């Protein structure tokens, strides 16, 4: 494998009640999900504030998914 | 080195074990020897959620005196609570454990076993980093208050109060007007199928007034309420002397009734106070006060037109009771004088109860001239109707009686905000579930009964009142403790400037301003721990327990390490 291949690092903040449940369903239906996605569960997507977004970028994320 | 983290990887039968390399996980995690100066215990199990698995975990926690626990298994939505219970049994605070989802998020979605294993290790590592930042949280037990606040002293409110008091429940019955009874107090007779004696209804008022468990507040309204099932803090305000009463109750039954639409609000109904046009409610009042139905001149009318469905098209629903009460009004008229000619202009005939049809047919055969129409207009004393053949006819009866649509009470919006319950698009209250949970709302401990959830008859109102009382009696049991969620927000007093920005964003109304201390405070029993307020605070003084910044930052950091 080409070591220079771009492997994006994506952080997905998923709401416990909706999108996290959807991700579970994706798992149960054996959908293919890229290992680039790093899921972090929150109790509501409204918990995601600018501090958390910036911290995530500062730690090297290439993209952030806030889903709720 | 006193801290010990136990990391238990679940095979989940073949679900996890066939898709990730558990051996490698154990090796690589165990190799993190001096992880934050903590001792690591890394093991696997066939099925952690099974009876044997739970016993194994419990034993491991106790024997190793674990201070932190990681279960690398399935989704927290499946078994988070299972493992929390194990922690409790083993004497470990359940908030010192974390489930890491290596099934739905690794084994099942990454087909390459190597990559799935890498991912699992990464998630477990992130979980370990987070768990060391977790703090023990203590669940509190709150006493619940079994008393009930009933709002509205119409038939629905009276019946709710009586049913609850029948089981020795203390009830605070709040009525806005000066008297109990509601709309139906004005009816001389009730629909004949309900018996024509009003004594039954008046007896209910008497029973309420003398019941030692019911405290009646007339000329009073609800001015403030905060809380949740088992624990509502209430402020009532008396409109005569502005005095306030504070009380506590565990549940709220809302029975604030309905209003009758003003026909003039609908196109085609134009008349003045001097014309011989009346709403049905005006006729009910006139008849109960004077025992007569007369024109403004004091004379009896010779011809009376009854107009159904006034505003039905505009409001978009059938008001269910008006066909019935117009028949009752025909009955009034013919008992006053059998010479009165009754012209009944209906669009649809809604006779829902088993006795209705027979009664209607009996009266129709003798006194009512019924005619199906497709539309009606009123201009002064003139009434124009469109027959089913499309032809318009104008008549000038001595008296016109309208059945205007039943519409939501004006303060439904106010109550929806105050009690955090939903309104249907018509403006009536929205039930938790129209079919299977019809008197509950989306707020636990708040019930809606009677005509505030849609037009209804007295017997419907009574049935609903009894249903809600039954709900309260089974959900709110004296002596029962309430354990509120502990993963909620708190405001750090030292940082809070009292700007009250957070009050605006909380959808549950969980934050209040403490003017004395000049800070905002979270009512932990109402807070759902969503964390919406956290980002709104300009001084960073809000913390959502178990989802604090350090905890989430650690998880983020580790997720992005590789
Ligand atoms: C013309 C007419 C004739 C009818 N005839 C019959 C009949 O013969 N038989 C029959 O079964 N049904 C009849 N009905 C229907 C009947 O009126 C209703 O079923 C019944 O009144 C519903 O009772 P309720 O307690 O829900 O509401 P209501 O009777 O409207 O009572 C609501 C009470 O709540 C109080 N309230 C309102 N807002 C507040 C507040 N903010 N705080 C505190 N208190 C408040 C009001 O003052 C009132 O006392 C008739 C209706 C009409 C319009
Ligand atoms: S109950 Fe009768 S009068 Fe009232 S809206 Fe329905 S059909 Fe029309
Ligand atoms: S937003 Fe922050 S500073 Fe302002 S009142 Fe709320 S907690 Fe206090
Ligand atoms: S966490 Fe959510 S529910 Fe709790 S106070 Fe903040 S905004 Fe309100």
mmCIF file of C-alpha atoms in Angstrom, chain B residues 128-445:
data_model
loop_
_atom_site.group_PDB
_atom_site.id
_atom_site.type_symbol
_atom_site.label_atom_id
_atom_site.label_comp_id
_atom_site.label_asym_id
_atom_site.label_seq_id
_atom_site.Cartn_x
_atom_site.Cartn_y
_atom_site.Cartn_z
ATOM 1 C CA UNK B 128 -8.990 3.982 28.784
ATOM 2 C CA UNK B 129 -7.876 7.560 28.372
ATOM 3 C CA UNK B 130 -11.365 8.729 29.040
ATOM 4 C CA UNK B 131 -12.160 6.434 31.949
ATOM 5 C CA UNK B 132 -9.264 7.740 34.029
ATOM 6 C CA UNK B 133 -10.818 11.181 33.747
ATOM 7 C CA UNK B 134 -14.230 9.946 34.854
ATOM 8 C CA UNK B 135 -15.445 10.709 38.310
ATOM 9 C CA UNK B 136 -17.675 8.754 40.619
ATOM 10 C CA UNK B 137 -21.212 10.105 40.619
ATOM 11 C CA UNK B 138 -23.637 9.463 43.420
ATOM 12 C CA UNK B 139 -27.303 8.815 42.714
ATOM 13 C CA UNK B 140 -29.650 10.688 44.989
ATOM 14 C CA UNK B 141 -33.032 9.523 46.139
ATOM 15 C CA UNK B 142 -35.716 12.158 46.230
ATOM 16 C CA UNK B 143 -38.973 11.930 48.083
ATOM 17 C CA UNK B 144 -42.000 12.123 45.836
ATOM 18 C CA UNK B 145 -45.076 14.127 46.618
ATOM 19 C CA UNK B 146 -48.315 12.197 46.016
ATOM 20 C CA UNK B 147 -50.605 15.270 45.950
ATOM 21 C CA UNK B 148 -52.212 16.386 42.698
ATOM 22 C CA UNK B 149 -52.878 19.765 41.127
ATOM 23 C CA UNK B 150 -56.058 19.850 39.038
ATOM 24 C CA UNK B 151 -56.516 22.911 36.827
ATOM 25 C CA UNK B 152 -60.065 23.750 35.755
ATOM 26 C CA UNK B 153 -63.274 23.235 37.690
ATOM 27 C CA UNK B 154 -65.461 22.056 34.807
ATOM 28 C CA UNK B 155 -66.854 18.563 34.713
ATOM 29 C CA UNK B 156 -63.465 17.092 33.738
ATOM 30 C CA UNK B 157 -61.644 18.788 36.614
ATOM 31 C CA UNK B 158 -64.394 17.997 39.139
ATOM 32 C CA UNK B 159 -64.392 14.332 38.209
ATOM 33 C CA UNK B 160 -60.578 14.082 38.292
ATOM 34 C CA UNK B 161 -60.556 15.601 41.768
ATOM 35 C CA UNK B 162 -63.322 13.315 43.042
ATOM 36 C CA UNK B 163 -61.746 10.133 41.695
ATOM 37 C CA UNK B 164 -58.364 11.010 43.174
ATOM 38 C CA UNK B 165 -59.849 12.066 46.510
ATOM 39 C CA UNK B 166 -61.769 8.788 46.523
ATOM 40 C CA UNK B 167 -58.398 7.133 47.069
ATOM 41 C CA UNK B 168 -57.499 9.663 49.777
ATOM 42 C CA UNK B 169 -55.263 11.688 47.488
ATOM 43 C CA UNK B 170 -54.941 15.323 48.399
ATOM 44 C CA UNK B 171 -56.083 17.484 45.487
ATOM 45 C CA UNK B 172 -55.655 21.199 44.849
ATOM 46 C CA UNK B 173 -58.433 22.212 42.472
ATOM 47 C CA UNK B 174 -57.777 25.524 40.781
ATOM 48 C CA UNK B 175 -60.575 27.360 38.971
ATOM 49 C CA UNK B 176 -60.081 30.618 37.101
ATOM 50 C CA UNK B 177 -63.639 31.886 37.495
ATOM 51 C CA UNK B 178 -65.456 32.593 40.734
ATOM 52 C CA UNK B 179 -67.418 29.335 40.606
ATOM 53 C CA UNK B 180 -66.967 25.667 39.944
ATOM 54 C CA UNK B 181 -68.917 23.934 37.200
ATOM 55 C CA UNK B 182 -67.461 25.068 33.884
ATOM 56 C CA UNK B 183 -69.515 25.401 30.729
ATOM 57 C CA UNK B 184 -72.048 22.728 31.511
ATOM 58 C CA UNK B 185 -73.266 24.620 34.560
ATOM 59 C CA UNK B 186 -75.351 26.641 32.054
ATOM 60 C CA UNK B 187 -77.289 23.693 30.698
ATOM 61 C CA UNK B 188 -80.863 23.376 31.862
ATOM 62 C CA UNK B 189 -80.938 19.800 30.619
ATOM 63 C CA UNK B 190 -78.248 17.458 29.503
ATOM 64 C CA UNK B 191 -78.494 15.441 26.341
ATOM 65 C CA UNK B 192 -81.443 13.197 27.107
ATOM 66 C CA UNK B 193 -79.422 10.052 26.906
ATOM 67 C CA UNK B 194 -77.542 11.420 29.901
ATOM 68 C CA UNK B 195 -80.764 11.949 31.854
ATOM 69 C CA UNK B 196 -82.375 15.353 32.071
ATOM 70 C CA UNK B 197 -81.714 16.078 35.704
ATOM 71 C CA UNK B 198 -78.953 18.556 36.398
ATOM 72 C CA UNK B 199 -78.873 17.415 40.002
ATOM 73 C CA UNK B 200 -76.162 14.848 39.255
ATOM 74 C CA UNK B 201 -73.849 17.571 38.035
ATOM 75 C CA UNK B 202 -74.619 19.932 40.883
ATOM 76 C CA UNK B 203 -74.078 17.081 43.301
ATOM 77 C CA UNK B 204 -70.523 16.751 42.006
ATOM 78 C CA UNK B 205 -69.843 20.373 42.892
ATOM 79 C CA UNK B 206 -71.258 19.823 46.377
ATOM 80 C CA UNK B 207 -69.228 16.652 46.839
ATOM 81 C CA UNK B 208 -66.062 18.468 45.820
ATOM 82 C CA UNK B 209 -66.759 21.346 48.177
ATOM 83 C CA UNK B 210 -67.270 19.106 51.170
ATOM 84 C CA UNK B 211 -64.545 16.565 50.442
ATOM 85 C CA UNK B 212 -61.809 16.923 53.074
ATOM 86 C CA UNK B 213 -59.131 15.823 50.597
ATOM 87 C CA UNK B 214 -59.946 18.511 48.028
ATOM 88 C CA UNK B 215 -58.884 22.092 48.504
ATOM 89 C CA UNK B 216 -60.657 24.420 46.088
ATOM 90 C CA UNK B 217 -59.100 27.665 44.884
ATOM 91 C CA UNK B 218 -61.601 29.755 42.905
ATOM 92 C CA UNK B 219 -60.719 32.993 41.068
ATOM 93 C CA UNK B 220 -57.249 31.522 40.907
ATOM 94 C CA UNK B 221 -54.761 30.713 38.194
ATOM 95 C CA UNK B 222 -51.478 28.903 37.932
ATOM 96 C CA UNK B 223 -48.739 31.494 37.735
ATOM 97 C CA UNK B 224 -45.603 29.372 37.968
ATOM 98 C CA UNK B 225 -44.632 25.732 37.927
ATOM 99 C CA UNK B 226 -41.277 23.964 37.813
ATOM 100 C CA UNK B 227 -40.481 20.349 38.424
ATOM 101 C CA UNK B 228 -41.194 16.855 37.259
ATOM 102 C CA UNK B 229 -43.292 13.813 38.095
ATOM 103 C CA UNK B 230 -43.384 13.495 41.871
ATOM 104 C CA UNK B 231 -42.010 16.931 42.508
ATOM 105 C CA UNK B 232 -43.681 20.043 41.090
ATOM 106 C CA UNK B 233 -43.192 23.411 42.774
ATOM 107 C CA UNK B 234 -46.253 25.514 42.126
ATOM 108 C CA UNK B 235 -47.274 29.115 42.610
ATOM 109 C CA UNK B 236 -50.975 30.046 42.357
ATOM 110 C CA UNK B 237 -52.276 33.557 42.029
ATOM 111 C CA UNK B 238 -55.655 34.807 43.159
ATOM 112 C CA UNK B 239 -57.063 37.301 40.658
ATOM 113 C CA UNK B 240 -59.260 39.120 43.178
ATOM 114 C CA UNK B 241 -56.628 40.101 45.717
ATOM 115 C CA UNK B 242 -53.410 39.232 43.854
ATOM 116 C CA UNK B 243 -52.330 36.987 46.720
ATOM 117 C CA UNK B 244 -50.004 34.097 45.959
ATOM 118 C CA UNK B 245 -50.040 30.550 47.302
ATOM 119 C CA UNK B 246 -47.081 28.202 47.030
ATOM 120 C CA UNK B 247 -47.610 24.463 46.970
ATOM 121 C CA UNK B 248 -46.005 21.169 46.099
ATOM 122 C CA UNK B 249 -47.619 18.412 44.073
ATOM 123 C CA UNK B 250 -46.497 15.295 42.280
ATOM 124 C CA UNK B 251 -48.723 15.444 39.210
ATOM 125 C CA UNK B 252 -50.851 17.880 37.232
ATOM 126 C CA UNK B 253 -54.200 17.173 35.635
ATOM 127 C CA UNK B 254 -55.044 19.952 33.203
ATOM 128 C CA UNK B 255 -58.769 20.383 32.536
ATOM 129 C CA UNK B 256 -59.046 23.937 31.266
ATOM 130 C CA UNK B 257 -61.862 23.224 28.810
ATOM 131 C CA UNK B 258 -62.701 24.906 25.520
ATOM 132 C CA UNK B 259 -64.337 27.922 23.979
ATOM 133 C CA UNK B 260 -67.029 28.329 21.400
ATOM 134 C CA UNK B 261 -65.894 30.136 18.251
ATOM 135 C CA UNK B 262 -67.376 33.528 17.488
ATOM 136 C CA UNK B 263 -69.484 32.945 14.330
ATOM 137 C CA UNK B 264 -68.664 36.468 13.129
ATOM 138 C CA UNK B 265 -65.082 35.260 12.657
ATOM 139 C CA UNK B 266 -66.272 33.065 9.795
ATOM 140 C CA UNK B 267 -67.116 34.333 6.325
ATOM 141 C CA UNK B 268 -70.823 34.671 5.643
ATOM 142 C CA UNK B 269 -71.979 35.343 9.213
ATOM 143 C CA UNK B 270 -72.825 39.001 9.564
ATOM 144 C CA UNK B 271 -75.214 40.215 12.211
ATOM 145 C CA UNK B 272 -75.446 42.638 15.079
ATOM 146 C CA UNK B 273 -76.506 42.300 18.686
ATOM 147 C CA UNK B 274 -79.957 43.543 17.710
ATOM 148 C CA UNK B 275 -80.608 40.781 15.228
ATOM 149 C CA UNK B 276 -82.366 37.563 16.212
ATOM 150 C CA UNK B 277 -79.215 35.474 15.818
ATOM 151 C CA UNK B 278 -77.882 33.478 18.764
ATOM 152 C CA UNK B 279 -75.132 31.013 19.465
ATOM 153 C CA UNK B 280 -76.191 27.763 21.061
ATOM 154 C CA UNK B 281 -74.436 28.696 24.278
ATOM 155 C CA UNK B 282 -76.440 31.936 24.495
ATOM 156 C CA UNK B 283 -79.624 29.891 24.155
ATOM 157 C CA UNK B 284 -78.460 27.453 26.852
ATOM 158 C CA UNK B 285 -77.824 30.373 29.189
ATOM 159 C CA UNK B 286 -81.134 32.066 28.377
ATOM 160 C CA UNK B 287 -83.078 28.866 28.958
ATOM 161 C CA UNK B 288 -81.379 27.998 32.213
ATOM 162 C CA UNK B 289 -81.770 31.524 33.573
ATOM 163 C CA UNK B 290 -85.354 32.247 32.449
ATOM 164 C CA UNK B 291 -86.840 28.867 31.601
ATOM 165 C CA UNK B 292 -87.853 30.464 28.300
ATOM 166 C CA UNK B 293 -86.429 30.940 24.848
ATOM 167 C CA UNK B 294 -87.734 34.281 23.645
ATOM 168 C CA UNK B 295 -86.907 36.920 21.101
ATOM 169 C CA UNK B 296 -85.568 40.301 22.146
ATOM 170 C CA UNK B 297 -89.143 41.583 22.184
ATOM 171 C CA UNK B 298 -89.937 39.012 24.858
ATOM 172 C CA UNK B 299 -92.225 37.075 22.525
ATOM 173 C CA UNK B 300 -91.918 33.441 21.655
ATOM 174 C CA UNK B 301 -90.554 32.774 18.171
ATOM 175 C CA UNK B 302 -92.871 31.071 15.663
ATOM 176 C CA UNK B 303 -90.092 29.777 13.442
ATOM 177 C CA UNK B 304 -86.596 28.867 14.540
ATOM 178 C CA UNK B 305 -83.734 27.847 12.258
ATOM 179 C CA UNK B 306 -80.953 25.670 13.649
ATOM 180 C CA UNK B 307 -77.686 25.983 11.758
ATOM 181 C CA UNK B 308 -75.145 23.175 12.060
ATOM 182 C CA UNK B 309 -71.419 23.209 11.280
ATOM 183 C CA UNK B 310 -70.730 26.943 11.625
ATOM 184 C CA UNK B 311 -67.006 27.273 10.942
ATOM 185 C CA UNK B 312 -66.455 23.556 10.551
ATOM 186 C CA UNK B 313 -64.703 24.007 7.185
ATOM 187 C CA UNK B 314 -62.524 26.808 8.529
ATOM 188 C CA UNK B 315 -61.338 24.977 11.656
ATOM 189 C CA UNK B 316 -60.976 21.743 9.756
ATOM 190 C CA UNK B 317 -62.724 19.313 12.103
ATOM 191 C CA UNK B 318 -66.177 18.226 13.247
ATOM 192 C CA UNK B 319 -66.990 19.495 16.742
ATOM 193 C CA UNK B 320 -68.710 16.222 17.593
ATOM 194 C CA UNK B 321 -71.321 17.516 20.040
ATOM 195 C CA UNK B 322 -73.222 20.242 18.194
ATOM 196 C CA UNK B 323 -75.608 18.045 16.172
ATOM 197 C CA UNK B 324 -76.552 16.468 19.447
ATOM 198 C CA UNK B 325 -77.089 19.641 21.425
ATOM 199 C CA UNK B 326 -79.100 21.197 18.585
ATOM 200 C CA UNK B 327 -81.471 18.275 18.930
ATOM 201 C CA UNK B 328 -81.546 18.997 22.649
ATOM 202 C CA UNK B 329 -82.406 22.637 21.855
ATOM 203 C CA UNK B 330 -85.257 21.405 19.602
ATOM 204 C CA UNK B 331 -86.457 19.501 22.607
ATOM 205 C CA UNK B 332 -86.317 22.682 24.740
ATOM 206 C CA UNK B 333 -88.277 24.575 22.081
ATOM 207 C CA UNK B 334 -90.981 22.034 21.664
ATOM 208 C CA UNK B 335 -91.409 21.697 25.408
ATOM 209 C CA UNK B 336 -91.891 25.490 25.547
ATOM 210 C CA UNK B 337 -94.478 25.421 22.785
ATOM 211 C CA UNK B 338 -95.442 22.711 20.361
ATOM 212 C CA UNK B 339 -96.388 25.461 17.866
ATOM 213 C CA UNK B 340 -92.803 26.525 17.205
ATOM 214 C CA UNK B 341 -91.689 25.434 13.765
ATOM 215 C CA UNK B 342 -88.132 24.101 13.809
ATOM 216 C CA UNK B 343 -86.086 24.175 10.608
ATOM 217 C CA UNK B 344 -82.917 22.183 11.015
ATOM 218 C CA UNK B 345 -80.227 22.891 8.415
ATOM 219 C CA UNK B 346 -77.565 20.216 8.679
ATOM 220 C CA UNK B 347 -74.568 19.437 6.500
ATOM 221 C CA UNK B 348 -73.699 16.168 8.187
ATOM 222 C CA UNK B 349 -75.511 14.555 11.048
ATOM 223 C CA UNK B 350 -73.025 13.427 13.678
ATOM 224 C CA UNK B 351 -74.787 11.158 16.158
ATOM 225 C CA UNK B 352 -71.974 9.052 17.588
ATOM 226 C CA UNK B 353 -73.464 7.417 20.666
ATOM 227 C CA UNK B 354 -75.691 4.379 20.665
ATOM 228 C CA UNK B 355 -78.768 6.234 21.939
ATOM 229 C CA UNK B 356 -78.464 9.310 19.693
ATOM 230 C CA UNK B 357 -80.083 8.055 16.506
ATOM 231 C CA UNK B 358 -83.273 6.856 18.098
ATOM 232 C CA UNK B 359 -83.769 10.119 19.948
ATOM 233 C CA UNK B 360 -83.178 12.157 16.829
ATOM 234 C CA UNK B 361 -85.556 10.087 14.742
ATOM 235 C CA UNK B 362 -88.249 10.347 17.338
ATOM 236 C CA UNK B 363 -88.012 14.178 17.430
ATOM 237 C CA UNK B 364 -87.530 14.471 13.674
ATOM 238 C CA UNK B 365 -90.742 12.519 13.106
ATOM 239 C CA UNK B 366 -92.708 14.937 15.240
ATOM 240 C CA UNK B 367 -91.188 18.397 15.323
ATOM 241 C CA UNK B 368 -87.969 18.924 13.406
ATOM 242 C CA UNK B 369 -87.961 19.696 9.700
ATOM 243 C CA UNK B 370 -84.507 18.577 8.761
ATOM 244 C CA UNK B 371 -82.905 19.548 5.532
ATOM 245 C CA UNK B 372 -79.463 18.690 4.260
ATOM 246 C CA UNK B 373 -77.596 21.716 2.954
ATOM 247 C CA UNK B 374 -74.115 22.343 1.594
ATOM 248 C CA UNK B 375 -73.645 25.830 3.001
ATOM 249 C CA UNK B 376 -75.308 28.570 5.035
ATOM 250 C CA UNK B 377 -74.957 32.349 5.245
ATOM 251 C CA UNK B 378 -76.435 34.760 7.737
ATOM 252 C CA UNK B 379 -76.940 38.460 7.059
ATOM 253 C CA UNK B 380 -78.862 40.128 9.838
ATOM 254 C CA UNK B 381 -82.099 38.186 10.293
ATOM 255 C CA UNK B 382 -81.826 36.620 6.839
ATOM 256 C CA UNK B 383 -80.564 33.107 6.416
ATOM 257 C CA UNK B 384 -79.482 31.809 3.024
ATOM 258 C CA UNK B 385 -78.779 28.143 2.503
ATOM 259 C CA UNK B 386 -77.578 26.130 -0.457
ATOM 260 C CA UNK B 387 -79.477 22.902 -0.976
ATOM 261 C CA UNK B 388 -77.830 19.719 -2.203
ATOM 262 C CA UNK B 389 -79.198 20.542 -5.665
ATOM 263 C CA UNK B 390 -77.074 23.724 -5.557
ATOM 264 C CA UNK B 391 -80.056 26.082 -5.314
ATOM 265 C CA UNK B 392 -79.903 28.947 -2.852
ATOM 266 C CA UNK B 393 -82.914 29.732 -0.693
ATOM 267 C CA UNK B 394 -83.295 32.694 1.632
ATOM 268 C CA UNK B 395 -85.589 32.537 4.615
ATOM 269 C CA UNK B 396 -86.312 34.941 7.441
ATOM 270 C CA UNK B 397 -87.119 32.899 10.536
ATOM 271 C CA UNK B 398 -87.981 34.616 13.819
ATOM 272 C CA UNK B 399 -84.858 33.237 15.387
ATOM 273 C CA UNK B 400 -81.579 31.768 14.117
ATOM 274 C CA UNK B 401 -79.549 29.502 16.405
ATOM 275 C CA UNK B 402 -75.982 28.731 15.362
ATOM 276 C CA UNK B 403 -73.727 25.834 16.334
ATOM 277 C CA UNK B 404 -70.281 27.418 16.128
ATOM 278 C CA UNK B 405 -67.191 25.246 16.148
ATOM 279 C CA UNK B 406 -65.670 24.230 19.475
ATOM 280 C CA UNK B 407 -62.197 25.762 19.549
ATOM 281 C CA UNK B 408 -59.237 25.541 21.961
ATOM 282 C CA UNK B 409 -59.244 27.713 25.061
ATOM 283 C CA UNK B 410 -57.190 30.860 24.593
ATOM 284 C CA UNK B 411 -54.730 29.931 27.327
ATOM 285 C CA UNK B 412 -53.741 26.580 25.804
ATOM 286 C CA UNK B 413 -50.607 28.238 24.405
ATOM 287 C CA UNK B 414 -49.761 29.610 27.834
ATOM 288 C CA UNK B 415 -50.176 26.159 29.419
ATOM 289 C CA UNK B 416 -48.176 24.494 26.648
ATOM 290 C CA UNK B 417 -45.235 26.751 27.509
ATOM 291 C CA UNK B 418 -45.666 26.585 31.257
ATOM 292 C CA UNK B 419 -45.957 22.792 31.412
ATOM 293 C CA UNK B 420 -43.739 22.008 28.437
ATOM 294 C CA UNK B 421 -46.417 20.028 26.627
ATOM 295 C CA UNK B 422 -47.250 19.979 22.940
ATOM 296 C CA UNK B 423 -50.130 21.459 21.013
ATOM 297 C CA UNK B 424 -51.778 19.786 18.056
ATOM 298 C CA UNK B 425 -51.989 21.913 14.896
ATOM 299 C CA UNK B 426 -55.615 22.701 15.759
ATOM 300 C CA UNK B 427 -54.469 24.285 19.028
ATOM 301 C CA UNK B 428 -55.891 21.538 21.252
ATOM 302 C CA UNK B 429 -53.382 19.618 23.362
ATOM 303 C CA UNK B 430 -51.460 16.784 21.808
ATOM 304 C CA UNK B 431 -51.750 13.492 23.649
ATOM 305 C CA UNK B 432 -48.656 11.332 24.265
ATOM 306 C CA UNK B 433 -50.326 8.846 21.940
ATOM 307 C CA UNK B 434 -53.809 9.364 20.589
ATOM 308 C CA UNK B 435 -54.693 5.678 20.681
ATOM 309 C CA UNK B 436 -52.722 4.005 23.404
ATOM 310 C CA UNK B 437 -51.903 6.849 25.777
ATOM 311 C CA UNK B 438 -54.661 9.377 25.231
ATOM 312 C CA UNK B 439 -54.680 11.383 28.458
ATOM 313 C CA UNK B 440 -50.906 11.561 28.974
ATOM 314 C CA UNK B 441 -48.632 14.198 27.467
ATOM 315 C CA UNK B 442 -44.986 14.243 26.489
ATOM 316 C CA UNK B 443 -44.156 15.540 29.976
ATOM 317 C CA UNK B 444 -44.247 12.847 32.651
ATOM 318 C CA UNK B 445 -46.737 13.673 35.360
#
